[in-house]
Coordinates of C-alpha atoms and ligand atoms in Angstrom, one line a residue:
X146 CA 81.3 60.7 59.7
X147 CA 79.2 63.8 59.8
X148 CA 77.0 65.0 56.6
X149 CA 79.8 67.7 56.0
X150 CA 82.7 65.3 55.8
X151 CA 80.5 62.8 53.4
X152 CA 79.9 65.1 51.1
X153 CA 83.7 66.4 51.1
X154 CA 84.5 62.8 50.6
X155 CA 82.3 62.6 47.4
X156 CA 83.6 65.8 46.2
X157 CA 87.2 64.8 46.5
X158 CA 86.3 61.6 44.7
X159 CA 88.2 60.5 41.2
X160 CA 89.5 64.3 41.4
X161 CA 93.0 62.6 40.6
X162 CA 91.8 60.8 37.9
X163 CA 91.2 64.2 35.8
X164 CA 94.5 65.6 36.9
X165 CA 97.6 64.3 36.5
X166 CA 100.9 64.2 38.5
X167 CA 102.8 67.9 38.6
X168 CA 105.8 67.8 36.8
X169 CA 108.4 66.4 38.9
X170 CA 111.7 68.3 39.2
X171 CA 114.9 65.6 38.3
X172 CA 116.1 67.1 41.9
X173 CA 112.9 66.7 44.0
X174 CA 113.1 64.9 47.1
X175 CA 109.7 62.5 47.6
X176 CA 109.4 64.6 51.1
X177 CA 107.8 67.5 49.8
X178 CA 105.1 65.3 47.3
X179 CA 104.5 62.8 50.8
X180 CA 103.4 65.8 52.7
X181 CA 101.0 67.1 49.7
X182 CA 99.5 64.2 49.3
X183 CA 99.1 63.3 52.9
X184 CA 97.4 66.8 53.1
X185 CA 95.3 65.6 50.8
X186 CA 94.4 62.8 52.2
X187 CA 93.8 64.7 55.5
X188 CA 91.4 67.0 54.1
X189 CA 89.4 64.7 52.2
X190 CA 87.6 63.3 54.6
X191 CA 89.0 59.4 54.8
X192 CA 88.8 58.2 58.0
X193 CA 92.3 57.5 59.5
X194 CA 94.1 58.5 56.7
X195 CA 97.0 57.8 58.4
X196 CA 96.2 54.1 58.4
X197 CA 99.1 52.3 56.9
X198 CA 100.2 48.9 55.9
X199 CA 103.4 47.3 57.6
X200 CA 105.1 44.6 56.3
X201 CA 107.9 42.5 57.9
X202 CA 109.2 39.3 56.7
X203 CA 109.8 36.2 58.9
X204 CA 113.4 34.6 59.3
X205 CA 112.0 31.5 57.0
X206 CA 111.4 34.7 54.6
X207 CA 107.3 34.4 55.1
X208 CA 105.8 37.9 54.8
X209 CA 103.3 39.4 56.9
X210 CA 101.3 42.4 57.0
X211 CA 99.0 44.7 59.2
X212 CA 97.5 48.2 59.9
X213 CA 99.3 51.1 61.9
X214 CA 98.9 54.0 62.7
X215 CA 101.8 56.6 61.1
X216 CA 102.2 59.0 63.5
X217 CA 105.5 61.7 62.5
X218 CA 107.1 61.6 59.1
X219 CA 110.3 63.9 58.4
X220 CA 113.4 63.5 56.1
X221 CA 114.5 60.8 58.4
X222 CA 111.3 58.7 57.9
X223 CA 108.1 57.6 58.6
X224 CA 107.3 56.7 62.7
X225 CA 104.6 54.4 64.4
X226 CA 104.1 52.8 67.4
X227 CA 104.1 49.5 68.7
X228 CA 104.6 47.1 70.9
X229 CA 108.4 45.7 70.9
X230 CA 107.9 42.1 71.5
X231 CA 104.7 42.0 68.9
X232 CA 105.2 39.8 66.2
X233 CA 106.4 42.5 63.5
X234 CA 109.1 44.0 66.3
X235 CA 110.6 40.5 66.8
X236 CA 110.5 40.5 62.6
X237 CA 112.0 43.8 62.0
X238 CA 114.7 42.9 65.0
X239 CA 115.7 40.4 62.7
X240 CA 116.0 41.2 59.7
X241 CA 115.3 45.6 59.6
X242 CA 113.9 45.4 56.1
X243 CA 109.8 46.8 55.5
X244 CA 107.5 48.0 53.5
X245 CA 104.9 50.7 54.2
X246 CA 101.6 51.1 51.9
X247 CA 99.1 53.8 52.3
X248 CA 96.0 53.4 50.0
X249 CA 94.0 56.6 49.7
X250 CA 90.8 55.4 47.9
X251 CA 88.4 58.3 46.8
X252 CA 91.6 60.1 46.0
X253 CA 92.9 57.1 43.9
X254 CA 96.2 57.2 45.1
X255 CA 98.6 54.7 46.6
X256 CA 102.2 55.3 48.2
X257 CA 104.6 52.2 48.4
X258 CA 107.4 52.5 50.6
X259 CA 110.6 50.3 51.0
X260 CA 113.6 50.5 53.6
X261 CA 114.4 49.9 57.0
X262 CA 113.8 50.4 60.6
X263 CA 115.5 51.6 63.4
X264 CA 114.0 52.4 67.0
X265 CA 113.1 55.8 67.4
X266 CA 114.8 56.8 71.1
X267 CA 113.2 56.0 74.3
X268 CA 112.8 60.2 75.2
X269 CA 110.9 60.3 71.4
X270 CA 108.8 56.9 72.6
X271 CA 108.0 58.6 76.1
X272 CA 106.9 62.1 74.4
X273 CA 103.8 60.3 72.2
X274 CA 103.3 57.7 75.1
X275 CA 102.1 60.3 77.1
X276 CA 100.2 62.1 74.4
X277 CA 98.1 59.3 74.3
X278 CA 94.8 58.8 76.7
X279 CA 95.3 56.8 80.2
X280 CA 93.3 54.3 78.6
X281 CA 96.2 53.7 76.0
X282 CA 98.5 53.7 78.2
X283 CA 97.3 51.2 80.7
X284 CA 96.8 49.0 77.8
X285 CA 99.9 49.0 76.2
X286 CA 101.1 47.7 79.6
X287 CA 98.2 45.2 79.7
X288 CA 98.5 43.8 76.2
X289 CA 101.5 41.2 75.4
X290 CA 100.8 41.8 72.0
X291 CA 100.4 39.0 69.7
X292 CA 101.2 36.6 72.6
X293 CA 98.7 33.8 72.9
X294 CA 95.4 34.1 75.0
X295 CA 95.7 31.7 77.3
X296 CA 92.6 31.8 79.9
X297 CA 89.6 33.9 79.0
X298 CA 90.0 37.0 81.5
X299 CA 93.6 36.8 81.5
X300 CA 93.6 40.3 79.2
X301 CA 91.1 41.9 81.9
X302 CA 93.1 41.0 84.9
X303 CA 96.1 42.4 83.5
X304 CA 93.9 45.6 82.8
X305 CA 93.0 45.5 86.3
X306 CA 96.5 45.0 87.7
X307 CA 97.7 47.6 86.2
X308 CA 94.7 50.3 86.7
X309 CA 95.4 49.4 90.3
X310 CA 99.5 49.5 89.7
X311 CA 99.3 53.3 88.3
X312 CA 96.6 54.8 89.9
X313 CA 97.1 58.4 91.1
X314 CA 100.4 58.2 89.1
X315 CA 102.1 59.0 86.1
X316 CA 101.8 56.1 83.5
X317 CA 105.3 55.2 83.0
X318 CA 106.5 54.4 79.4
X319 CA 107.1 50.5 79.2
X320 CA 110.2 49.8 78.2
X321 CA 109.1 47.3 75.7
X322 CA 106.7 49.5 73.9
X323 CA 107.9 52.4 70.9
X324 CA 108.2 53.8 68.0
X325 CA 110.2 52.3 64.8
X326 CA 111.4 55.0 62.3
X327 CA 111.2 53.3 58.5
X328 CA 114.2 55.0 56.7
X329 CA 112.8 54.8 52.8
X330 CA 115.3 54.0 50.0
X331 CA 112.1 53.3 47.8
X332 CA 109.0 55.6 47.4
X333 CA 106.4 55.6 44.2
X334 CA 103.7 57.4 44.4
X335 CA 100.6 55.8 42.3
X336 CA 98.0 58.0 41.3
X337 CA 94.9 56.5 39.4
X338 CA 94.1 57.7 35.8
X339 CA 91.1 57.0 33.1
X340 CA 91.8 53.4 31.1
X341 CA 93.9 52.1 33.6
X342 CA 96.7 54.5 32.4
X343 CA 97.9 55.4 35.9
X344 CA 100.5 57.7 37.0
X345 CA 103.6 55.8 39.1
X346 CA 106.6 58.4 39.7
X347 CA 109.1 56.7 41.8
X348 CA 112.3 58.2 43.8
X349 CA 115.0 55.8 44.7
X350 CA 117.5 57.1 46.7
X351 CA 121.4 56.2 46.0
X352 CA 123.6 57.9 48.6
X353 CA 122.5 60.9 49.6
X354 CA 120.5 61.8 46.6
X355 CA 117.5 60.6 45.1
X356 CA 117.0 60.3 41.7
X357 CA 113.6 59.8 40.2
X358 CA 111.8 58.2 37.1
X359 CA 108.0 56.8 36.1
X360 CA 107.1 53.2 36.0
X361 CA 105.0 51.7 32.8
X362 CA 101.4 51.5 34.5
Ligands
FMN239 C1 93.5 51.0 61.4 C2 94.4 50.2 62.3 C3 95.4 50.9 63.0 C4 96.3 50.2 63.9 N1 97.3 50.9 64.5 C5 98.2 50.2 65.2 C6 99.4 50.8 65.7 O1 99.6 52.0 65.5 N2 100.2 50.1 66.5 C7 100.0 48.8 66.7 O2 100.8 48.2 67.4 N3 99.0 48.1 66.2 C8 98.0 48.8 65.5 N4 97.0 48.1 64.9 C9 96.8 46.7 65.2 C10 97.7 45.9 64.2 O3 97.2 45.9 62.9 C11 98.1 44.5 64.7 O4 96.9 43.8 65.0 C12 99.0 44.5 65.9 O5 99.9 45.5 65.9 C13 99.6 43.1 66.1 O6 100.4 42.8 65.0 P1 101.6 41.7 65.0 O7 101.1 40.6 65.8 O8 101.8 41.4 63.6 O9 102.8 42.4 65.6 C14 96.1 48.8 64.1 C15 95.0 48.1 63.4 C16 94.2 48.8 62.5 C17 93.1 48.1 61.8

């Protein structure tokens, strides 16, 4: 982090605390106050704020959570990338519900999301696949993500095989690697206040509409 971004970050701390939530409209969508605050978090100075939490939930209903990286949002949801054997992609084969959760710290704000996936299409998957850098993209290939390591070089050789596999070419998009799009139903935004007397203004959506309302802190 350079000096300049450190001192935005301690500048941009608590700044929620002293001011509360805008007045929300009773016919806001959460769109337009995801995209503010993301902005937000953006120019604050947070490394990756884009860093979210996914959760998926076993078929013995264990749940289990990890970092991604959100990478498009729009009315139609929120998109990352992955790996479509991983753990999570077998999880959310099964059973398509999730939950998303973005923690913004010096901002003191939170975002819980709830709803379910679909797979983004293969021409949306190939367009960020080859945004990313060769590197990425060999490894995608390389990794069978969340497989067992069986023999200590076997993540290496696979490297290797398919450095040599590609080279001079166009890295083509795996077909078991892409995006999953998390339709919301459920979004509260949480922002922190003095004594513990938060802020939590939640939209649920029913149909077509969403309707919102605040939560007891
Ligand atoms: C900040 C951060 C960002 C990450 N972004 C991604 C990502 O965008 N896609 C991904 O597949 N894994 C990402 N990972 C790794 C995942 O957390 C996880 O280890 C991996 O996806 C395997 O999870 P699974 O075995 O539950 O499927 C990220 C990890 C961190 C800490």
């Amino acid at each position: 982090m350079t000096l300049f971004e450190k001192l935005r970050c301690l500048f941009t701390f608590g700044q929620g605390v002293a001011l509360p939530l805008p007045a929300i409209d009773q016919n806001a969508d959460p769109f337009s106050l995801f995209e503010l605050w993301f902005d937000d978090a953006n120019k604050s100075g947070i490394l990756l704020p884009e860093a979210v939490s996914v959760s998926s939930v076993s078929e013995s209903g264990q749940p289990s959570s990890r970092m991604v990286l959100l990478k498009e949002f729009d009315t139609d949801g929120f998109v990352f990338y992955t790996n479509y054997a991983s753990r999570k992609s077998n999880e959310l084969n099964a059973n398509d519900k999730v939950a998303l959760l973005f923690h913004w710290n010096v901002l003191q704000r939170q975002i819980r999301i709830e709803g379910c996936v679909e797979r983004v299409s293969a021409e949306q998957s190939a367009k960020y696949f080859h945004s990313r850098d060769r590197g990425s993209q060999i490894g995608a290939w390389a990794s069978k993500q969340s497989s067992k390591i069986q023999t200590e070089n076997e993540l290496a050789e696979s490297v290797d095989y398919y450095t040599k596999k590609f080279a001079n070419k166009d890295v083509p998009l795996p077909e078991f690697w892409g995006g999953w799009r998390v339709k919301p139903n459920y979004i509260e935004f949480w922002q922190g206040r003095a004594s513990r007397l938060h802020d939590r203004v939640c939209f649920e959506k029913s149909a077509a509409t969403w309707e919102n309302f605040k939560l007891q802190p």
